[in-house]
mmCIF file of C-alpha atoms and ligand atoms in Angstrom:
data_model
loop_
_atom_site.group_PDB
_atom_site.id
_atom_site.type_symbol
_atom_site.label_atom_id
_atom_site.label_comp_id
_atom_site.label_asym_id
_atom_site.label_seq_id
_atom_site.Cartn_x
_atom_site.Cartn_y
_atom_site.Cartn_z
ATOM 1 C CA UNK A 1 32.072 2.307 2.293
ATOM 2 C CA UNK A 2 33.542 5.921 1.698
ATOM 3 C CA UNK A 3 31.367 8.076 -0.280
ATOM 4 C CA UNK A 4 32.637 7.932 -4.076
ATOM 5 C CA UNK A 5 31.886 4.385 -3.902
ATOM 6 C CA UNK A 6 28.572 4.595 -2.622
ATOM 7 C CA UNK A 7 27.708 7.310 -5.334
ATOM 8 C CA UNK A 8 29.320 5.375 -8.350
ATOM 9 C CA UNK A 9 26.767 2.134 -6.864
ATOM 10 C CA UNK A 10 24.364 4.007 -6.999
ATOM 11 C CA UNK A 11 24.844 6.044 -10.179
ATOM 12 C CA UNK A 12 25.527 2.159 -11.814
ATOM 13 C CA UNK A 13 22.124 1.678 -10.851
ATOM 14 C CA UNK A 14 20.655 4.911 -11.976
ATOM 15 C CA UNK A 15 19.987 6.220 -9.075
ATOM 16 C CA UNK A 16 20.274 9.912 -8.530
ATOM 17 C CA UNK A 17 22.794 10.842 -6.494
ATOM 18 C CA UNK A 18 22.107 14.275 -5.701
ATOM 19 C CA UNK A 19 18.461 14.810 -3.945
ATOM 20 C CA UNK A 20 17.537 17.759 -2.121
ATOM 21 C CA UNK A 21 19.210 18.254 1.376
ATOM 22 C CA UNK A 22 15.774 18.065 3.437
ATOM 23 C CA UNK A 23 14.527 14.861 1.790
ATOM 24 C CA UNK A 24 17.930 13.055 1.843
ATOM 25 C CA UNK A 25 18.630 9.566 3.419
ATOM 26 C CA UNK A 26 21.224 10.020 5.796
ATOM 27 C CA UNK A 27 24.575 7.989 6.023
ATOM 28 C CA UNK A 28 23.501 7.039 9.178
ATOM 29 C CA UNK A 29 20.653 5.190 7.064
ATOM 30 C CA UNK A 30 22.844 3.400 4.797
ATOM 31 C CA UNK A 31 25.440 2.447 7.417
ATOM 32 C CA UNK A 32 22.709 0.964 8.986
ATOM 33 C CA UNK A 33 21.317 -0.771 6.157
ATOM 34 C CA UNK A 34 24.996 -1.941 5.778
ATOM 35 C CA UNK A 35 25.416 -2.795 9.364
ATOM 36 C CA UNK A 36 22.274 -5.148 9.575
ATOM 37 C CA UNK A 37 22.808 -6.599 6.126
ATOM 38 C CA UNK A 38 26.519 -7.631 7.016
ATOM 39 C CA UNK A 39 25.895 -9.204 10.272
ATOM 40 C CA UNK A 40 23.256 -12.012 8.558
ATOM 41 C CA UNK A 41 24.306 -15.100 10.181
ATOM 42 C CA UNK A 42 25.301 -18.045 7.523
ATOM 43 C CA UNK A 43 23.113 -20.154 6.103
ATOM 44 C CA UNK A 44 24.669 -23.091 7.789
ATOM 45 C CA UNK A 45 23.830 -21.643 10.905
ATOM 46 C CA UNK A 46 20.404 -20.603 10.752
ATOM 47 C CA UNK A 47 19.022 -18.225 13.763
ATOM 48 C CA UNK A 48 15.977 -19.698 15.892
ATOM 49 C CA UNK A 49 12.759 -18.865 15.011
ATOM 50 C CA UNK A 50 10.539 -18.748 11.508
ATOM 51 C CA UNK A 51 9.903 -15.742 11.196
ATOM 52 C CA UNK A 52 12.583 -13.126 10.552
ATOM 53 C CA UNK A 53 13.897 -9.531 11.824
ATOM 54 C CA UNK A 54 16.322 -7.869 8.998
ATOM 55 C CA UNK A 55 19.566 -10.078 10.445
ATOM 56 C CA UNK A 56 18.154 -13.203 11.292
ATOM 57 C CA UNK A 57 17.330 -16.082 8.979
ATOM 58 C CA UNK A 58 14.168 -17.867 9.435
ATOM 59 C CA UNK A 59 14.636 -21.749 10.701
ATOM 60 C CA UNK A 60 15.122 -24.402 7.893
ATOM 61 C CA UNK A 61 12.063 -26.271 8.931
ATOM 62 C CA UNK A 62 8.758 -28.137 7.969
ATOM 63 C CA UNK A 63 6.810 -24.823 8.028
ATOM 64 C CA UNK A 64 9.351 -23.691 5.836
ATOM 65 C CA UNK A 65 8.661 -26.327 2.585
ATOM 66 C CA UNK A 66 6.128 -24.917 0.531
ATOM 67 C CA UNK A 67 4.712 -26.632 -3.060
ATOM 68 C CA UNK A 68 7.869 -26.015 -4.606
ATOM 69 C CA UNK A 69 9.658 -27.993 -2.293
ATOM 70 C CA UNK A 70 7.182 -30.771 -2.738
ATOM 71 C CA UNK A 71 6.619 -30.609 -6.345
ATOM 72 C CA UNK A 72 8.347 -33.279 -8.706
ATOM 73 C CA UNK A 73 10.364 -34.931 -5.666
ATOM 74 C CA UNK A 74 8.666 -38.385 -7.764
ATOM 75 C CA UNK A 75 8.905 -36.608 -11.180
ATOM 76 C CA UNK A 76 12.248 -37.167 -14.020
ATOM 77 C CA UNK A 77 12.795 -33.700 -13.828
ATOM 78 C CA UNK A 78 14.085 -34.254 -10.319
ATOM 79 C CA UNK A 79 17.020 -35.904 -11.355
ATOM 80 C CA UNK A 80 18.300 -34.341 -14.584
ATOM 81 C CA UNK A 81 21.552 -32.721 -15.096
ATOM 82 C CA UNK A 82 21.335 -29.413 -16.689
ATOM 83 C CA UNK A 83 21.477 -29.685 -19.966
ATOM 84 C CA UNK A 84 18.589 -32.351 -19.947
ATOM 85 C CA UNK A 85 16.231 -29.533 -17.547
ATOM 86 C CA UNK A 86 17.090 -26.989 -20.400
ATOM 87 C CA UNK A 87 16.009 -29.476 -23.224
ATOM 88 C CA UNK A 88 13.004 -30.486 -21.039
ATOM 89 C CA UNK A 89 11.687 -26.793 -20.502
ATOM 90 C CA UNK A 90 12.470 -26.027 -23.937
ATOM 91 C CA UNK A 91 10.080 -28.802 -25.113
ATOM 92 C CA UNK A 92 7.328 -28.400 -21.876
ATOM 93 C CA UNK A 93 3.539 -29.005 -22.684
ATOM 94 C CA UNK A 94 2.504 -29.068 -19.166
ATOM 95 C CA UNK A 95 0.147 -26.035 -18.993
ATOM 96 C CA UNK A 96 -1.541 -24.119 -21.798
ATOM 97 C CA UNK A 97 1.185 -21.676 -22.068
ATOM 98 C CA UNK A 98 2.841 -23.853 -24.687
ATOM 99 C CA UNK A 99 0.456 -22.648 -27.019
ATOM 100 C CA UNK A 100 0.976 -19.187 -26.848
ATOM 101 C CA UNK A 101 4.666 -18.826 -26.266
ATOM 102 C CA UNK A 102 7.031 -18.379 -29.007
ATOM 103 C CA UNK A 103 9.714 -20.260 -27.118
ATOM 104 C CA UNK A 104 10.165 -21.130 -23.734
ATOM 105 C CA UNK A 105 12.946 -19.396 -21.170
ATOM 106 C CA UNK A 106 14.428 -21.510 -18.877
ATOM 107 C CA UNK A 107 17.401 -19.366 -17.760
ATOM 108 C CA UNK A 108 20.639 -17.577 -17.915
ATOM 109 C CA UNK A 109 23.845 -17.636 -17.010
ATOM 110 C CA UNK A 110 26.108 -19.951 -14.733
ATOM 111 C CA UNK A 111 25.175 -23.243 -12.995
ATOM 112 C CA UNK A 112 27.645 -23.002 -10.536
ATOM 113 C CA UNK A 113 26.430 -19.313 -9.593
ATOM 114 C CA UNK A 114 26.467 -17.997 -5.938
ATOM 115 C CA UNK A 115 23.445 -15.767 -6.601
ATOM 116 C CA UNK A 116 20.120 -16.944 -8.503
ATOM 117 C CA UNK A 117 17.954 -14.187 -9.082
ATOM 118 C CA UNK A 118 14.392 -14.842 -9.702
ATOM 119 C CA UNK A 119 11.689 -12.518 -12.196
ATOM 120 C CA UNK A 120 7.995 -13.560 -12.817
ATOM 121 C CA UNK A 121 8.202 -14.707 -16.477
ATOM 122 C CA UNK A 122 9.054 -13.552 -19.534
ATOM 123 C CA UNK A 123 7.713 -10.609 -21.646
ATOM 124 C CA UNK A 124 7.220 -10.349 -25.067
ATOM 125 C CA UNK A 125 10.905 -9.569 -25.906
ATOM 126 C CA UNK A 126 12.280 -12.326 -23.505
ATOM 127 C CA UNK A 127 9.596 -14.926 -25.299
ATOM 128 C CA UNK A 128 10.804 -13.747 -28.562
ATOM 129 C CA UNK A 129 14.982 -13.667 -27.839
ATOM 130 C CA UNK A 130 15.013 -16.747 -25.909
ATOM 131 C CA UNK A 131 16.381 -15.017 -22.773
ATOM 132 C CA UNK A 132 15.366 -13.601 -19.516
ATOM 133 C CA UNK A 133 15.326 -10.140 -18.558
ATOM 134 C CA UNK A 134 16.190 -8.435 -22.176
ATOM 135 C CA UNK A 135 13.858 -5.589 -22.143
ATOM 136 C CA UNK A 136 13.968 -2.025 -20.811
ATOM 137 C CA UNK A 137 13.769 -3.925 -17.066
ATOM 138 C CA UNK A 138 16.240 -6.425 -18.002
ATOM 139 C CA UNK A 139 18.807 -3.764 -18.744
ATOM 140 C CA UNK A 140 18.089 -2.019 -15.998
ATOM 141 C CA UNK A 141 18.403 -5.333 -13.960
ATOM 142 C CA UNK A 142 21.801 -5.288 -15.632
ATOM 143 C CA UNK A 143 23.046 -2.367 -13.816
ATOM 144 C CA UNK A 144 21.493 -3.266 -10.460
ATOM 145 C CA UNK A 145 23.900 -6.495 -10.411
ATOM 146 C CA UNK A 146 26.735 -4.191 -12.038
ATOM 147 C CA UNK A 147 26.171 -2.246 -8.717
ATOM 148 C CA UNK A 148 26.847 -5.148 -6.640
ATOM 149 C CA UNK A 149 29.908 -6.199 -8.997
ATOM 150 C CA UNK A 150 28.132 -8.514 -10.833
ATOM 151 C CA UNK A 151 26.824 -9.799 -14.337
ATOM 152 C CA UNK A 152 24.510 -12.189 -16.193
ATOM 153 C CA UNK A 153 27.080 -14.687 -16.660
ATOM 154 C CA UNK A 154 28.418 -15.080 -13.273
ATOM 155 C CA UNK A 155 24.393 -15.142 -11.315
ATOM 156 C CA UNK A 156 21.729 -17.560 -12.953
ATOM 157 C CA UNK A 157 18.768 -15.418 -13.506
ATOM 158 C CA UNK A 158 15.085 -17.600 -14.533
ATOM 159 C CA UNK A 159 11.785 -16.810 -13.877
ATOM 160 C CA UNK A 160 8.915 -18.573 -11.578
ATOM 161 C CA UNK A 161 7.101 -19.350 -15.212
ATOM 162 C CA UNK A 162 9.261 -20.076 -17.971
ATOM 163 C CA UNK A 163 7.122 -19.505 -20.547
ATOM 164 C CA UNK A 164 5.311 -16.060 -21.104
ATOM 165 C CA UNK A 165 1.499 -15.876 -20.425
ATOM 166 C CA UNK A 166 -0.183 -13.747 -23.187
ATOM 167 C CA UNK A 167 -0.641 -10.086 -22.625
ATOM 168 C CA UNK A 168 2.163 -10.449 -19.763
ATOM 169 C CA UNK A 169 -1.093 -11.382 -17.575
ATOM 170 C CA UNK A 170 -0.457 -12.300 -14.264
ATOM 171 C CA UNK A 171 0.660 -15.994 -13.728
ATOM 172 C CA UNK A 172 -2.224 -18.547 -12.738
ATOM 173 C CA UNK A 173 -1.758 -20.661 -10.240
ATOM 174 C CA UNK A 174 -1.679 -24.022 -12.027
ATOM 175 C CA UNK A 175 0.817 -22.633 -14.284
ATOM 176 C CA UNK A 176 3.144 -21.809 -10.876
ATOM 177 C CA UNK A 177 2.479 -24.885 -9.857
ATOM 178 C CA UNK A 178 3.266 -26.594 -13.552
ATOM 179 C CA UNK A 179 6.215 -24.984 -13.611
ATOM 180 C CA UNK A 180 7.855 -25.579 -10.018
ATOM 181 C CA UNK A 181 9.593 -28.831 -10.590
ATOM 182 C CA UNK A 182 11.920 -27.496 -12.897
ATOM 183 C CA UNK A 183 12.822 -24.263 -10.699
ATOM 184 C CA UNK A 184 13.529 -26.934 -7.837
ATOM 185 C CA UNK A 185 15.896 -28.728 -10.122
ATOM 186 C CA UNK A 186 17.534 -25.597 -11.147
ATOM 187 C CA UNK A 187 18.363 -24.506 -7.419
ATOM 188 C CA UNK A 188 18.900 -28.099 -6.556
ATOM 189 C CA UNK A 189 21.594 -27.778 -9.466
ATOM 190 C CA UNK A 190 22.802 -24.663 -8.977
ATOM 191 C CA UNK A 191 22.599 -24.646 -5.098
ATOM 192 C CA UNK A 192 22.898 -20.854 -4.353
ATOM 193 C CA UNK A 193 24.703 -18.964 -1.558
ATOM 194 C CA UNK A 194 21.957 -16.408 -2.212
ATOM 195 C CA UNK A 195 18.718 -16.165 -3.546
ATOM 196 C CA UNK A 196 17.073 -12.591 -5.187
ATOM 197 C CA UNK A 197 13.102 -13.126 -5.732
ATOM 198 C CA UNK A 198 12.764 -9.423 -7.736
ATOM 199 C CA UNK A 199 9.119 -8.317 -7.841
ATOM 200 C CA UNK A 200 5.884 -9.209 -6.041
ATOM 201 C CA UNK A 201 4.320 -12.293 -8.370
ATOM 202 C CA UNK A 202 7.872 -13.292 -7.752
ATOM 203 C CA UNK A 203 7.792 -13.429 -4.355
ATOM 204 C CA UNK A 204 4.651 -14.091 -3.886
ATOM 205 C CA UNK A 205 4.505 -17.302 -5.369
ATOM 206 C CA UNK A 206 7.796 -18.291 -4.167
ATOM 207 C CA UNK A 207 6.731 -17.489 -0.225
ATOM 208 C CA UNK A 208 3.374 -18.846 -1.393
ATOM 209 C CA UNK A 209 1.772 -15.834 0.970
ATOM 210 C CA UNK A 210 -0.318 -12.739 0.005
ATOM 211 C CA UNK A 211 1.543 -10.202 1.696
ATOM 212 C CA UNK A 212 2.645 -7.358 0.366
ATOM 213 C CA UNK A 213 6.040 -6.625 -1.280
ATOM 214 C CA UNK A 214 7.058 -3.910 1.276
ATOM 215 C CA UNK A 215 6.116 -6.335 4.049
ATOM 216 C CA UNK A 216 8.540 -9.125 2.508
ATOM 217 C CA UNK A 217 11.577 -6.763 1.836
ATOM 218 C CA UNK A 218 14.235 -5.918 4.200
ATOM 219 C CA UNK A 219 14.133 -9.494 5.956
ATOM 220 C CA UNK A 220 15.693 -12.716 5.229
ATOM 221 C CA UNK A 221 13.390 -16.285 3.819
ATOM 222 C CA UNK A 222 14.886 -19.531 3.592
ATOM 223 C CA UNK A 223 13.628 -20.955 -0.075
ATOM 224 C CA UNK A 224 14.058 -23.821 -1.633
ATOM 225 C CA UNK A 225 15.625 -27.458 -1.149
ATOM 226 C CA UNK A 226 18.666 -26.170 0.380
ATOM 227 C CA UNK A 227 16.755 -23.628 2.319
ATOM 228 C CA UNK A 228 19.266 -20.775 0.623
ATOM 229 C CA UNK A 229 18.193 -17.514 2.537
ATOM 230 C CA UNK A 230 15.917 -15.209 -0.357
ATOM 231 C CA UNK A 231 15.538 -11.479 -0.545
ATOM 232 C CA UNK A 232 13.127 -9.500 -1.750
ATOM 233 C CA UNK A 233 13.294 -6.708 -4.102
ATOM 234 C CA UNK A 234 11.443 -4.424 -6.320
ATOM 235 C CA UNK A 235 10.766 -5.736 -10.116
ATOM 236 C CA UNK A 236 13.159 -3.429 -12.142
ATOM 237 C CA UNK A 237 10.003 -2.745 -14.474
ATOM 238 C CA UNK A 238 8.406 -1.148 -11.462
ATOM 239 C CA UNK A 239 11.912 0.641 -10.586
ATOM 240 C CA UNK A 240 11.725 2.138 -13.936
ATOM 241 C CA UNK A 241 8.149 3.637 -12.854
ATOM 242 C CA UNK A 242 9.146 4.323 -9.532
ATOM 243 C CA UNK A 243 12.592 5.677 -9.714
ATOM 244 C CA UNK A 244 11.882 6.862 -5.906
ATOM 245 C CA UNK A 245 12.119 3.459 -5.153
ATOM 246 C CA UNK A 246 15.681 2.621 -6.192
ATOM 247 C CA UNK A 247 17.364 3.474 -2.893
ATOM 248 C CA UNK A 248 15.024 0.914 -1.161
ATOM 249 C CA UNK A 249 16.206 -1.426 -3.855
ATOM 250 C CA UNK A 250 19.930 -0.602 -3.367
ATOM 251 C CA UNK A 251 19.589 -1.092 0.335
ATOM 252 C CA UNK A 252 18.285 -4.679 -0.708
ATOM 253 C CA UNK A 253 21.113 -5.046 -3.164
ATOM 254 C CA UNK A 254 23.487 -3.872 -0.412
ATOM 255 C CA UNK A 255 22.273 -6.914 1.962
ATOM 256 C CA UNK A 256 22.942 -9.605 -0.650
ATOM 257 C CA UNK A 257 26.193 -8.460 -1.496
ATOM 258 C CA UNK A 258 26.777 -8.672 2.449
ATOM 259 C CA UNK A 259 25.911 -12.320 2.730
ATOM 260 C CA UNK A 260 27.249 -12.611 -0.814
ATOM 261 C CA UNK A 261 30.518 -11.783 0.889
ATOM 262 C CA UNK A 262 30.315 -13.609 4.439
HETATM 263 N N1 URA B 1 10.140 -9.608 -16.171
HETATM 264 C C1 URA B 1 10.361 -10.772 -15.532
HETATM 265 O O1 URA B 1 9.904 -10.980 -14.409
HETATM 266 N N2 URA B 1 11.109 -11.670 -16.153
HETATM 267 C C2 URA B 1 11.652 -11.468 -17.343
HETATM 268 O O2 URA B 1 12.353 -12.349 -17.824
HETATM 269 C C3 URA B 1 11.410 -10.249 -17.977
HETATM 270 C C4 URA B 1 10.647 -9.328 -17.381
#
């Protein structure tokens, strides 16, 4: 990538462009990031091996399925088209949630997506407009697809919860776990080239593991029925705290718009 395309990325993003000779990333750096990124084998060729360098994808295997997987195989939701899942979230009473939310938020954007880019749950703005990813993060979550040449409507963006827990506490686990049927059916629906899990409850949950967001990023998972490889990236709310961080999150970015491409 020559240079004025890199900065206009990275400016879409918000990301300052100019920083201080001494403390700069070099373009050896972001070639490389670009390099490794690029050279992810396919998804219908998945490397040996469950665990995973930054090229390699982790084996589609039995290790691999975690509660999502095996929630609501037995249940309805399992085999509803998309309208019906939207209708069905829309009305959920499974977990306590349903009395605090204003409405629930089961997702945006387009069903036949390559990339399906997973939050934590809504906030008090998404609970009260419906939609995912509306606030100050959303917006900014805006501009980190717009860096990777892409939009709301053409990715599916939902959350792990669908329905916001009061005070934006963390999720519970029997609300993950009351929600994971319909976040099956929506990848089973959508069936993603790509998956982006952004912030840690996010991936977290999803992985099912306690490690730490810096130990998930810059490696490939393998998530959901399909096994669709996952990234991990910073939660944009976090970004907007931690501008420092953005340039970690573009590299991220940069590695999904590789496979995105392959
Ligand atoms: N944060 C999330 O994780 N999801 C949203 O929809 C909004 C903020």
């Amino acid at each position: 990538m020559d240079e004025s395309t890199r900065r206009a990325y990275l400016e879409a993003m918000g990301v300052t462009v100019w920083v201080p000779r001494g403390s700069r990333g070099t373009d050896a750096d972001t070639e490389e990031t670009a390099r490794a990124a690029s050279s992810v084998p396919p998804a219908t060729e998945p490397s040996p091996g469950t665990s995973t360098g930054p090229t390699s994808l982790p084996e589609d295997d039995a290790a691999a399925v975690t509660s999502f997987e095996r929630s609501a195989a037995t249940s309805d939701v399992a085999s509803m088209d998309g309208e019906t899942l939207r209708r069905t979230i829309l009305g959920c009473t499974a977990c306590g949630l349903c009395e605090t939310r204003t409405q629930a938020v089961p997702g945006v954007g387009s069903l036949t997506a390559d990339l399906l880019v997973i939050g934590e749950a809504p906030g008090q703005e998404e609970d009260r407009r419906g939609e995912p990813f509306v606030g100050r993060a959303g917006q900014l979550l805006d501009r980190m697809l717009a860096a990777i040449g892409l939009d709301r409507q053409t990715v599916y963006i939902t959350n792990v919860l669908k329905c916001r827990p009061p005070n934006n506490r963390d999720p519970r686990a029997d609300e993950v776990q009351a929600c994971a049927a319909y976040l099956r059916r929506q990848i089973e629906l959508i069936d993603p080239k790509v998956i982006l899990s952004v912030g840690r409850i996010s991936a977290q949950s999803l992985l099912e593991t306690d490690e730490t967001i810096g130990r998930l990023r810059e490696r490939w998972h393998r998530f959901g029925p399909n096994g669709a490889p996952l990234r991990v990236t910073y939660h944009p709310a976090y970004l907007l705290r931690s501008p420092g961080q953005k340039r970690k999150s573009w590299g991220d970015l940069k590695a999904v718009r590789a496979l995105l491409a392959d």
